[in-house]
mmCIF file of C-alpha atoms in Angstrom:
data_model
loop_
_atom_site.group_PDB
_atom_site.id
_atom_site.type_symbol
_atom_site.label_atom_id
_atom_site.label_comp_id
_atom_site.label_asym_id
_atom_site.label_seq_id
_atom_site.Cartn_x
_atom_site.Cartn_y
_atom_site.Cartn_z
ATOM 1 C CA MET A 137 3.099 0.364 21.421
ATOM 2 C CA ILE A 138 1.335 3.691 21.846
ATOM 3 C CA LYS A 139 1.295 4.974 25.426
ATOM 4 C CA TYR A 140 0.425 8.642 25.005
ATOM 5 C CA CYS A 141 -1.859 10.682 22.742
ATOM 6 C CA GLU A 142 0.112 12.464 20.031
ATOM 7 C CA ARG A 143 -2.396 15.345 20.119
ATOM 8 C CA CYS A 144 -2.832 16.163 23.790
ATOM 9 C CA GLY A 145 -0.198 14.085 25.582
ATOM 10 C CA GLY A 146 -2.808 12.193 27.626
ATOM 11 C CA THR A 147 -2.496 8.487 28.389
ATOM 12 C CA VAL A 148 -4.237 6.007 26.120
ATOM 13 C CA THR A 149 -6.194 2.831 26.778
ATOM 14 C CA PHE A 150 -6.516 0.041 24.240
ATOM 15 C CA ARG A 151 -10.191 -0.696 23.622
ATOM 16 C CA VAL A 152 -12.613 -1.264 20.780
ATOM 17 C CA PRO A 153 -14.102 2.097 19.775
ATOM 18 C CA LYS A 154 -17.820 2.321 18.998
ATOM 19 C CA GLY A 155 -18.518 1.116 15.464
ATOM 20 C CA ASP A 156 -15.146 -0.617 15.238
ATOM 21 C CA ASN A 157 -14.258 -4.269 15.750
ATOM 22 C CA ARG A 158 -10.676 -4.184 16.954
ATOM 23 C CA GLU A 159 -8.715 -2.605 19.758
ATOM 24 C CA ARG A 160 -7.216 0.813 19.134
ATOM 25 C CA ALA A 161 -5.287 3.219 21.303
ATOM 26 C CA VAL A 162 -7.939 5.663 22.540
ATOM 27 C CA CYS A 163 -6.919 8.791 24.454
ATOM 28 C CA ASP A 164 -8.284 8.869 28.001
ATOM 29 C CA ALA A 165 -8.301 12.667 27.951
ATOM 30 C CA CYS A 166 -9.435 13.850 24.511
ATOM 31 C CA GLY A 167 -10.873 10.620 23.054
ATOM 32 C CA ALA A 168 -8.704 10.667 19.912
ATOM 33 C CA ILE A 169 -8.329 7.240 18.308
ATOM 34 C CA HIS A 170 -4.834 6.333 17.149
ATOM 35 C CA TYR A 171 -4.639 3.719 14.404
ATOM 36 C CA LYS A 172 -1.669 1.671 13.272
ATOM 37 C CA ASN A 173 -1.810 0.289 9.759
ATOM 38 C CA PRO A 174 0.570 -1.431 7.348
ATOM 39 C CA LEU A 175 3.212 0.609 5.552
ATOM 40 C CA VAL A 176 3.932 0.568 1.844
ATOM 41 C CA VAL A 177 7.418 -0.073 0.524
ATOM 42 C CA VAL A 178 7.911 0.802 -3.155
ATOM 43 C CA GLY A 179 10.725 -0.414 -5.345
ATOM 44 C CA CYS A 180 11.902 -0.412 -8.931
ATOM 45 C CA VAL A 181 13.580 -3.133 -10.975
ATOM 46 C CA ALA A 182 15.382 -0.822 -13.391
ATOM 47 C CA GLU A 183 16.821 -2.273 -16.587
ATOM 48 C CA ARG A 184 19.205 -1.035 -19.245
ATOM 49 C CA ASP A 185 20.296 -3.261 -22.123
ATOM 50 C CA GLY A 186 19.187 -6.413 -20.325
ATOM 51 C CA ARG A 187 20.971 -5.541 -17.110
ATOM 52 C CA ILE A 188 19.392 -4.710 -13.745
ATOM 53 C CA LEU A 189 20.432 -1.970 -11.335
ATOM 54 C CA LEU A 190 21.169 -3.149 -7.802
ATOM 55 C CA CYS A 191 22.525 -1.323 -4.755
ATOM 56 C CA LYS A 192 24.791 -2.617 -2.020
ATOM 57 C CA ARG A 193 23.405 -1.375 1.286
ATOM 58 C CA SER A 194 25.463 0.944 3.491
ATOM 59 C CA ILE A 195 22.911 0.832 6.308
ATOM 60 C CA GLU A 196 21.237 -1.718 8.537
ATOM 61 C CA PRO A 197 19.299 -3.883 8.222
ATOM 62 C CA ARG A 198 21.316 -6.065 5.816
ATOM 63 C CA TYR A 199 24.385 -3.837 5.609
ATOM 64 C CA GLY A 200 26.621 -4.924 2.725
ATOM 65 C CA HIS A 201 23.966 -6.958 0.928
ATOM 66 C CA TRP A 202 22.543 -6.184 -2.505
ATOM 67 C CA THR A 203 19.049 -4.821 -2.977
ATOM 68 C CA VAL A 204 16.605 -3.611 -5.549
ATOM 69 C CA PRO A 205 16.157 0.132 -4.875
ATOM 70 C CA ALA A 206 13.145 0.356 -2.550
ATOM 71 C CA GLY A 207 11.909 2.163 0.512
ATOM 72 C CA PHE A 208 8.937 3.527 2.381
ATOM 73 C CA MET A 209 6.379 5.436 0.366
ATOM 74 C CA GLU A 210 6.023 9.015 1.600
ATOM 75 C CA LEU A 211 3.005 11.301 1.915
ATOM 76 C CA GLY A 212 2.500 13.514 -1.142
ATOM 77 C CA GLU A 213 3.638 11.045 -3.756
ATOM 78 C CA SER A 214 2.145 8.282 -5.882
ATOM 79 C CA LEU A 215 3.395 4.700 -5.763
ATOM 80 C CA ALA A 216 5.274 5.218 -9.029
ATOM 81 C CA GLU A 217 6.790 8.496 -7.835
ATOM 82 C CA GLY A 218 7.925 6.762 -4.672
ATOM 83 C CA ALA A 219 9.606 3.979 -6.636
ATOM 84 C CA ALA A 220 11.393 6.529 -8.829
ATOM 85 C CA ARG A 221 12.420 8.625 -5.814
ATOM 86 C CA GLU A 222 13.906 5.632 -4.017
ATOM 87 C CA THR A 223 15.916 4.755 -7.126
ATOM 88 C CA LEU A 224 17.166 8.331 -7.299
ATOM 89 C CA GLU A 225 18.084 8.384 -3.601
ATOM 90 C CA GLU A 226 19.780 5.001 -3.470
ATOM 91 C CA ALA A 227 21.418 4.926 -6.898
ATOM 92 C CA CYS A 228 21.381 8.581 -8.060
ATOM 93 C CA ALA A 229 19.583 7.178 -11.091
ATOM 94 C CA THR A 230 16.656 8.418 -13.144
ATOM 95 C CA VAL A 231 14.135 5.818 -14.267
ATOM 96 C CA GLU A 232 11.058 5.819 -16.441
ATOM 97 C CA ILE A 233 8.588 3.778 -14.426
ATOM 98 C CA GLY A 234 6.794 1.006 -16.302
ATOM 99 C CA HIS A 235 4.144 -1.227 -14.762
ATOM 100 C CA LEU A 236 3.438 -2.681 -11.321
ATOM 101 C CA PHE A 237 4.363 -6.348 -11.406
ATOM 102 C CA ALA A 238 4.967 -7.683 -7.897
ATOM 103 C CA SER A 239 3.209 -7.336 -4.547
ATOM 104 C CA ILE A 240 4.628 -8.998 -1.464
ATOM 105 C CA ASP A 241 2.721 -9.020 1.815
ATOM 106 C CA VAL A 242 5.309 -8.953 4.594
ATOM 107 C CA VAL A 243 2.605 -9.556 7.138
ATOM 108 C CA ASP A 244 4.623 -9.824 10.354
ATOM 109 C CA ALA A 245 6.430 -6.584 9.626
ATOM 110 C CA GLY A 246 3.162 -4.806 8.782
ATOM 111 C CA GLN A 247 4.367 -3.982 5.281
ATOM 112 C CA VAL A 248 3.333 -4.354 1.662
ATOM 113 C CA HIS A 249 6.183 -4.259 -0.857
ATOM 114 C CA LEU A 250 5.191 -3.143 -4.359
ATOM 115 C CA PHE A 251 7.625 -3.331 -7.262
ATOM 116 C CA PHE A 252 7.520 -1.560 -10.612
ATOM 117 C CA THR A 253 9.479 -2.203 -13.753
ATOM 118 C CA GLY A 254 11.650 0.715 -14.862
ATOM 119 C CA ARG A 255 13.921 1.798 -17.679
ATOM 120 C CA LEU A 256 17.212 3.257 -16.516
ATOM 121 C CA VAL A 257 17.725 6.478 -18.462
ATOM 122 C CA SER A 258 20.697 8.069 -16.691
ATOM 123 C CA ASP A 259 24.044 7.297 -15.183
ATOM 124 C CA PHE A 260 24.091 5.995 -11.639
ATOM 125 C CA ALA A 261 26.244 6.189 -8.521
ATOM 126 C CA PRO A 262 25.891 5.107 -4.892
ATOM 127 C CA GLY A 263 23.521 7.297 -2.880
ATOM 128 C CA GLU A 264 23.867 7.841 0.874
ATOM 129 C CA GLU A 265 22.326 4.472 1.716
ATOM 130 C CA SER A 266 24.508 2.543 -0.719
ATOM 131 C CA LEU A 267 28.131 1.394 -0.709
ATOM 132 C CA ASP A 268 28.015 0.538 -4.389
ATOM 133 C CA CYS A 269 25.662 0.322 -7.369
ATOM 134 C CA ALA A 270 26.040 -1.905 -10.404
ATOM 135 C CA LEU A 271 24.262 -3.461 -13.358
ATOM 136 C CA PHE A 272 23.747 -7.241 -13.432
ATOM 137 C CA ARG A 273 22.659 -9.609 -16.158
ATOM 138 C CA GLU A 274 20.286 -12.354 -14.996
ATOM 139 C CA ASP A 275 23.129 -14.845 -14.653
ATOM 140 C CA GLU A 276 25.164 -12.313 -12.669
ATOM 141 C CA ILE A 277 22.561 -11.480 -9.996
ATOM 142 C CA PRO A 278 24.017 -12.220 -6.533
ATOM 143 C CA TRP A 279 21.047 -14.381 -5.566
ATOM 144 C CA ASP A 280 22.666 -15.638 -2.363
ATOM 145 C CA ASP A 281 23.703 -12.196 -1.317
ATOM 146 C CA LEU A 282 20.443 -10.290 -1.704
ATOM 147 C CA ALA A 283 19.256 -8.222 1.244
ATOM 148 C CA PHE A 284 15.550 -9.058 1.259
ATOM 149 C CA SER A 285 13.265 -11.924 0.295
ATOM 150 C CA SER A 286 10.793 -9.529 -1.305
ATOM 151 C CA GLY A 287 13.424 -8.164 -3.684
ATOM 152 C CA ARG A 288 14.519 -11.687 -4.563
ATOM 153 C CA TYR A 289 10.931 -12.626 -5.392
ATOM 154 C CA ALA A 290 10.508 -9.482 -7.501
ATOM 155 C CA LEU A 291 13.689 -10.173 -9.463
ATOM 156 C CA ARG A 292 12.664 -13.784 -10.136
ATOM 157 C CA LYS A 293 9.251 -12.728 -11.414
ATOM 158 C CA TYR A 294 10.788 -9.898 -13.433
ATOM 159 C CA PHE A 295 12.936 -12.330 -15.383
ATOM 160 C CA GLU A 296 10.055 -14.797 -15.753
ATOM 161 C CA ASP A 297 7.914 -12.065 -17.318
ATOM 162 C CA ARG A 298 10.525 -11.285 -19.974
ATOM 163 C CA GLY A 299 9.410 -7.666 -20.270
ATOM 164 C CA GLU A 300 5.729 -8.437 -20.721
ATOM 165 C CA ASN A 301 3.033 -7.138 -18.393
ATOM 166 C CA ARG A 302 1.577 -10.359 -17.052
ATOM 167 C CA GLY A 303 -0.219 -8.730 -14.158
ATOM 168 C CA VAL A 304 0.887 -8.570 -10.561
ATOM 169 C CA HIS A 305 2.581 -11.567 -9.016
ATOM 170 C CA ILE A 306 1.422 -11.830 -5.427
ATOM 171 C CA HIS A 307 3.463 -13.402 -2.686
ATOM 172 C CA GLU A 308 3.152 -13.608 1.050
ATOM 173 C CA LEU A 309 5.907 -13.672 3.668
ATOM 174 C CA ARG A 310 4.541 -14.641 7.052
ATOM 175 C CA ARG A 311 6.636 -16.113 9.813
ATOM 176 C CA ALA A 312 4.069 -18.587 11.171
ATOM 177 C CA LYS A 313 3.594 -20.208 7.784
ATOM 178 C CA LEU A 314 7.299 -20.263 7.022
ATOM 179 C CA ALA A 315 8.044 -21.825 10.402
ATOM 180 C CA ALA A 316 5.355 -24.465 9.864
ATOM 181 C CA SER A 317 6.842 -25.329 6.480
ATOM 182 C CA GLY A 318 10.365 -25.548 7.899
ATOM 183 C CA GLU A 319 11.602 -22.752 5.649
ATOM 184 C CA SER A 320 13.499 -19.778 6.886
ATOM 185 C CA HIS A 321 13.501 -16.277 5.581
ATOM 186 C CA ASP A 322 15.370 -13.056 5.979
ATOM 187 C CA PRO A 323 14.992 -11.083 9.185
ATOM 188 C CA PRO A 324 11.917 -8.921 8.765
ATOM 189 C CA ARG A 325 12.296 -5.254 8.006
ATOM 190 C CA PRO A 326 11.704 -3.076 11.059
ATOM 191 C CA ALA A 327 8.054 -3.235 12.143
ATOM 192 C CA ALA A 328 5.541 -0.513 11.426
ATOM 193 C CA THR A 329 5.946 0.652 14.968
ATOM 194 C CA GLY A 330 9.748 0.488 14.879
ATOM 195 C CA ASP A 331 12.183 3.309 15.242
ATOM 196 C CA ASP A 332 14.960 2.574 12.907
ATOM 197 C CA ARG A 333 12.976 2.355 9.733
ATOM 198 C CA ARG A 334 14.552 4.843 7.287
ATOM 199 C CA MET B 469 -0.242 17.076 13.368
ATOM 200 C CA ILE B 470 1.804 15.290 16.004
ATOM 201 C CA LYS B 471 2.414 17.363 19.141
ATOM 202 C CA TYR B 472 3.454 14.754 21.706
ATOM 203 C CA CYS B 473 5.538 11.576 21.683
ATOM 204 C CA GLU B 474 3.353 8.486 21.764
ATOM 205 C CA ARG B 475 6.039 6.648 23.737
ATOM 206 C CA CYS B 476 7.016 9.020 26.513
ATOM 207 C CA GLY B 477 4.513 11.886 26.269
ATOM 208 C CA GLY B 478 7.253 14.471 25.647
ATOM 209 C CA THR B 479 6.787 17.336 23.195
ATOM 210 C CA VAL B 480 8.038 16.915 19.641
ATOM 211 C CA THR B 481 9.842 19.216 17.235
ATOM 212 C CA PHE B 482 9.633 18.863 13.466
ATOM 213 C CA ARG B 483 13.119 18.560 12.032
ATOM 214 C CA VAL B 484 15.106 16.480 9.560
ATOM 215 C CA PRO B 485 16.669 13.556 11.441
ATOM 216 C CA LYS B 486 20.262 12.570 10.670
ATOM 217 C CA GLY B 487 20.399 10.449 7.518
ATOM 218 C CA ASP B 488 16.913 11.531 6.459
ATOM 219 C CA ASN B 489 15.851 14.198 3.971
ATOM 220 C CA ARG B 490 12.493 15.324 5.252
ATOM 221 C CA GLU B 491 11.021 16.753 8.416
ATOM 222 C CA ARG B 492 9.695 14.302 10.963
ATOM 223 C CA ALA B 493 8.249 14.707 14.422
ATOM 224 C CA VAL B 494 11.191 14.038 16.758
ATOM 225 C CA CYS B 495 10.656 13.732 20.513
ATOM 226 C CA ASP B 496 12.480 16.425 22.492
ATOM 227 C CA ALA B 497 12.753 14.080 25.470
ATOM 228 C CA CYS B 498 13.492 10.561 24.230
ATOM 229 C CA GLY B 499 14.496 11.269 20.613
ATOM 230 C CA ALA B 500 11.929 8.891 19.064
ATOM 231 C CA ILE B 501 11.109 9.707 15.449
ATOM 232 C CA HIS B 502 7.431 9.565 14.507
ATOM 233 C CA TYR B 503 6.686 8.969 10.829
ATOM 234 C CA LYS B 504 3.467 9.509 8.915
ATOM 235 C CA ASN B 505 3.059 7.520 5.717
ATOM 236 C CA PRO B 506 0.276 6.783 3.248
ATOM 237 C CA LEU B 507 -2.435 4.308 4.176
ATOM 238 C CA VAL B 508 -3.631 1.422 2.053
ATOM 239 C CA VAL B 509 -7.297 0.978 1.214
ATOM 240 C CA VAL B 510 -8.191 -2.445 -0.194
ATOM 241 C CA GLY B 511 -11.350 -3.292 -2.075
ATOM 242 C CA CYS B 512 -12.982 -6.086 -4.032
ATOM 243 C CA VAL B 513 -15.093 -5.987 -7.178
ATOM 244 C CA ALA B 514 -17.034 -9.175 -6.511
ATOM 245 C CA GLU B 515 -18.971 -10.759 -9.358
ATOM 246 C CA ARG B 516 -21.588 -13.490 -9.628
ATOM 247 C CA ASP B 517 -23.206 -14.392 -12.943
ATOM 248 C CA GLY B 518 -22.086 -11.144 -14.541
ATOM 249 C CA ARG B 519 -23.381 -8.967 -11.732
ATOM 250 C CA ILE B 520 -21.331 -6.879 -9.294
ATOM 251 C CA LEU B 521 -21.857 -6.524 -5.560
ATOM 252 C CA LEU B 522 -22.199 -2.938 -4.321
ATOM 253 C CA CYS B 523 -23.012 -1.515 -0.899
ATOM 254 C CA LYS B 524 -24.989 1.602 -0.020
ATOM 255 C CA ARG B 525 -23.105 3.405 2.729
ATOM 256 C CA SER B 526 -24.686 3.910 6.128
ATOM 257 C CA ILE B 527 -21.793 6.049 7.370
ATOM 258 C CA GLU B 528 -20.010 9.248 6.423
ATOM 259 C CA PRO B 529 -18.289 10.173 4.256
ATOM 260 C CA ARG B 530 -20.722 9.693 1.370
ATOM 261 C CA TYR B 531 -23.651 8.400 3.412
ATOM 262 C CA GLY B 532 -26.318 6.879 1.150
ATOM 263 C CA HIS B 533 -24.042 6.488 -1.872
ATOM 264 C CA TRP B 534 -23.050 3.194 -3.448
ATOM 265 C CA THR B 535 -19.583 1.782 -3.117
ATOM 266 C CA VAL B 536 -17.416 -1.165 -3.975
ATOM 267 C CA PRO B 537 -16.641 -2.912 -0.653
ATOM 268 C CA ALA B 538 -13.337 -1.369 0.500
ATOM 269 C CA GLY B 539 -11.596 -0.082 3.579
ATOM 270 C CA PHE B 540 -8.334 0.414 5.386
ATOM 271 C CA MET B 541 -5.938 -2.507 5.386
ATOM 272 C CA GLU B 542 -5.185 -3.699 8.924
ATOM 273 C CA LEU B 543 -2.013 -5.012 10.543
ATOM 274 C CA GLY B 544 -1.754 -8.805 10.457
ATOM 275 C CA GLU B 545 -3.388 -9.350 7.092
ATOM 276 C CA SER B 546 -2.358 -9.492 3.437
ATOM 277 C CA LEU B 547 -3.812 -7.180 0.804
ATOM 278 C CA ALA B 548 -6.071 -9.961 -0.454
ATOM 279 C CA GLU B 549 -7.197 -10.863 3.060
ATOM 280 C CA GLY B 550 -8.034 -7.223 3.694
ATOM 281 C CA ALA B 551 -10.123 -7.021 0.528
ATOM 282 C CA ALA B 552 -12.015 -10.189 1.505
ATOM 283 C CA ARG B 553 -12.503 -8.964 5.100
ATOM 284 C CA GLU B 554 -13.945 -5.641 3.952
ATOM 285 C CA THR B 555 -16.384 -7.472 1.705
ATOM 286 C CA LEU B 556 -17.419 -9.659 4.607
ATOM 287 C CA GLU B 557 -17.829 -6.678 6.941
ATOM 288 C CA GLU B 558 -19.725 -4.426 4.538
ATOM 289 C CA ALA B 559 -21.800 -7.037 2.686
ATOM 290 C CA CYS B 560 -21.676 -10.162 4.926
ATOM 291 C CA ALA B 561 -20.377 -11.845 1.797
ATOM 292 C CA THR B 562 -17.663 -14.415 1.172
ATOM 293 C CA VAL B 563 -15.488 -13.922 -1.886
ATOM 294 C CA GLU B 564 -12.718 -15.865 -3.560
ATOM 295 C CA ILE B 565 -10.142 -13.203 -4.327
ATOM 296 C CA GLY B 566 -8.794 -13.164 -7.870
ATOM 297 C CA HIS B 567 -6.113 -10.773 -9.108
ATOM 298 C CA LEU B 568 -5.064 -7.199 -8.340
ATOM 299 C CA PHE B 569 -6.251 -5.009 -11.203
ATOM 300 C CA ALA B 570 -6.459 -1.363 -10.142
ATOM 301 C CA SER B 571 -4.266 0.992 -8.134
ATOM 302 C CA ILE B 572 -5.399 4.532 -7.459
ATOM 303 C CA ASP B 573 -3.084 7.033 -5.805
ATOM 304 C CA VAL B 574 -5.271 9.395 -3.772
ATOM 305 C CA VAL B 575 -2.304 11.605 -3.124
ATOM 306 C CA ASP B 576 -3.889 14.474 -1.186
ATOM 307 C CA ALA B 577 -5.554 12.071 1.217
ATOM 308 C CA GLY B 578 -2.318 10.134 1.716
ATOM 309 C CA GLN B 579 -3.915 6.915 0.482
ATOM 310 C CA VAL B 580 -3.381 4.183 -2.068
ATOM 311 C CA HIS B 581 -6.523 2.296 -3.098
ATOM 312 C CA LEU B 582 -5.933 -1.232 -4.398
ATOM 313 C CA PHE B 583 -8.729 -3.283 -5.940
ATOM 314 C CA PHE B 584 -8.944 -7.028 -6.502
ATOM 315 C CA THR B 585 -11.332 -9.032 -8.595
ATOM 316 C CA GLY B 586 -13.425 -11.512 -6.639
ATOM 317 C CA ARG B 587 -15.986 -14.245 -7.099
ATOM 318 C CA LEU B 588 -18.993 -13.990 -4.827
ATOM 319 C CA VAL B 589 -19.551 -17.447 -3.345
ATOM 320 C CA SER B 590 -22.151 -16.784 -0.638
ATOM 321 C CA ASP B 591 -25.320 -14.879 0.062
ATOM 322 C CA PHE B 592 -24.990 -11.274 1.116
ATOM 323 C CA ALA B 593 -26.695 -8.759 3.387
ATOM 324 C CA PRO B 594 -25.943 -5.247 4.602
ATOM 325 C CA GLY B 595 -23.199 -5.095 7.215
ATOM 326 C CA GLU B 596 -23.001 -2.400 9.886
ATOM 327 C CA GLU B 597 -21.577 0.189 7.511
ATOM 328 C CA SER B 598 -24.191 -0.463 4.811
ATOM 329 C CA LEU B 599 -27.839 0.476 4.387
ATOM 330 C CA ASP B 600 -28.264 -1.968 1.529
ATOM 331 C CA CYS B 601 -26.345 -4.370 -0.713
ATOM 332 C CA ALA B 602 -27.278 -5.426 -4.208
ATOM 333 C CA LEU B 603 -25.981 -6.981 -7.426
ATOM 334 C CA PHE B 604 -25.742 -4.830 -10.553
ATOM 335 C CA ARG B 605 -25.176 -5.650 -14.193
ATOM 336 C CA GLU B 606 -22.858 -3.248 -16.005
ATOM 337 C CA ASP B 607 -25.797 -1.280 -17.435
ATOM 338 C CA GLU B 608 -27.385 -1.069 -13.989
ATOM 339 C CA ILE B 609 -24.416 0.383 -12.086
ATOM 340 C CA PRO B 610 -25.448 3.681 -10.456
ATOM 341 C CA TRP B 611 -22.525 5.560 -12.001
ATOM 342 C CA ASP B 612 -23.790 8.980 -10.916
ATOM 343 C CA ASP B 613 -24.447 7.825 -7.401
ATOM 344 C CA LEU B 614 -21.146 6.144 -6.544
ATOM 345 C CA ALA B 615 -19.457 7.186 -3.317
ATOM 346 C CA PHE B 616 -15.840 7.457 -4.481
ATOM 347 C CA SER B 617 -13.898 8.231 -7.634
ATOM 348 C CA SER B 618 -11.500 5.380 -6.989
ATOM 349 C CA GLY B 619 -14.319 2.840 -6.942
ATOM 350 C CA ARG B 620 -15.764 4.310 -10.134
ATOM 351 C CA TYR B 621 -12.367 3.972 -11.826
ATOM 352 C CA ALA B 622 -12.016 0.383 -10.611
ATOM 353 C CA LEU B 623 -15.475 -0.565 -11.896
ATOM 354 C CA ARG B 624 -14.777 0.992 -15.323
ATOM 355 C CA LYS B 625 -11.513 -0.891 -15.671
ATOM 356 C CA TYR B 626 -13.089 -4.078 -14.378
ATOM 357 C CA PHE B 627 -15.635 -4.045 -17.185
ATOM 358 C CA GLU B 628 -12.987 -3.068 -19.750
ATOM 359 C CA ASP B 629 -10.911 -6.078 -18.767
ATOM 360 C CA ARG B 630 -13.816 -8.503 -19.349
ATOM 361 C CA GLY B 631 -12.466 -10.969 -16.812
ATOM 362 C CA GLU B 632 -8.917 -11.109 -18.171
ATOM 363 C CA ASN B 633 -5.872 -10.215 -16.105
ATOM 364 C CA ARG B 634 -4.479 -7.303 -18.088
ATOM 365 C CA GLY B 635 -2.205 -6.100 -15.339
ATOM 366 C CA VAL B 636 -2.821 -3.243 -12.949
ATOM 367 C CA HIS B 637 -4.515 -0.104 -14.219
ATOM 368 C CA ILE B 638 -2.920 2.843 -12.472
ATOM 369 C CA HIS B 639 -4.695 6.108 -11.867
ATOM 370 C CA GLU B 640 -3.888 9.212 -9.870
ATOM 371 C CA LEU B 641 -6.277 11.514 -8.031
ATOM 372 C CA ARG B 642 -4.536 14.699 -7.014
ATOM 373 C CA ARG B 643 -6.345 17.939 -6.317
ATOM 374 C CA ALA B 644 -3.756 20.286 -7.837
ATOM 375 C CA LYS B 645 -3.838 18.469 -11.168
ATOM 376 C CA LEU B 646 -7.617 18.177 -11.198
ATOM 377 C CA ALA B 647 -7.980 21.870 -10.406
ATOM 378 C CA ALA B 648 -5.567 22.787 -13.188
ATOM 379 C CA SER B 649 -7.519 20.661 -15.649
ATOM 380 C CA GLY B 650 -10.836 22.170 -14.568
ATOM 381 C CA GLU B 651 -12.169 18.799 -13.448
ATOM 382 C CA SER B 652 -13.687 18.147 -10.084
ATOM 383 C CA HIS B 653 -13.654 15.011 -8.039
ATOM 384 C CA ASP B 654 -15.288 13.569 -4.973
ATOM 385 C CA PRO B 655 -14.312 14.898 -1.582
ATOM 386 C CA PRO B 656 -11.206 13.020 -0.518
ATOM 387 C CA ARG B 657 -11.443 10.361 2.159
ATOM 388 C CA PRO B 658 -10.193 11.582 5.535
ATOM 389 C CA ALA B 659 -6.462 12.190 5.543
ATOM 390 C CA ALA B 660 -3.909 9.809 6.972
ATOM 391 C CA THR B 661 -3.609 12.043 9.993
ATOM 392 C CA GLY B 662 -7.365 12.405 10.460
ATOM 393 C CA ASP B 663 -9.446 11.226 13.358
ATOM 394 C CA ASP B 664 -12.690 10.188 11.884
ATOM 395 C CA ARG B 665 -11.233 7.918 9.298
ATOM 396 C CA ARG B 666 -13.471 5.017 8.525
#
């Protein structure tokens, strides 16, 4: 929750600015409006010879669980560049990015997770955020030991597509709906406003 | 540029936090790290009987120019919900969202523009941000009078696809590359860090 203006240090009040239709943090001193919007997470399902590159996390959340390389998109890069960068950082691996094939709305966390296909074209090794990296055939994927629901969904759709571009598979993770349906899901990634968000 | 901590009002210093690899605004007082990341713009190419719904903008940037309904994704909604909401706000129109078909990286503005297909299932009328709304056949689209390059790209690909889901068409708008190629493009939307951003 925003309490102070990042520009002038003044206090803020939450109100609906003129021409807007929802409450924003508006600076009492300089009038600056401070928006909060969803964040983009980009990932890459990288394949070589029918096997997929996964990383075992060395950080929270989900320390010790396996994940598709993915992370927050940064300013100054495209979605595809972000997906390749995350694969390089987490698995020291170079990928040729293919097509966008999965989009998961993690609504409660204020995130959209977008996954690309990729062709692994280098060696690999654990990056700073990984304990281990390895290649898995479909029947070797540690489905019950995956870090995040979004990555699990992406992997499932990746194998269903069998290398073809069948458009983007869209999925929604929202706590209220999951609770109503009696399902559970992984703890959400840190919220958009959170601290510990790598 | 962040100068003060939004949590405690302390001053910030730009430095690389432990475990990170790029400079962030870190609070000198409470240590909070303040990230800036790209924003998502969602839009909808809504069709009825072969004609596409466009809005004439009543606000800057690009006042008076035609646009595909689109705007910043908000917290608490999915991509598809955002695209439908923007269409409702700008054209008072209800759409059934189809598939995601275009992704444009507007790198210099720190934005990703994502466009869905949609089926217009209601009447329409100009919303607060529109002077006018109208339906256009492909040969009627005001190509030279469109507000944004990303919308122009989405419309072109929409017509190329002829209603089929051929996956996501990916395009990049980046000033350095455009300058090098001698091309020009529309003024970018306000940056992620900007004030006057809708």
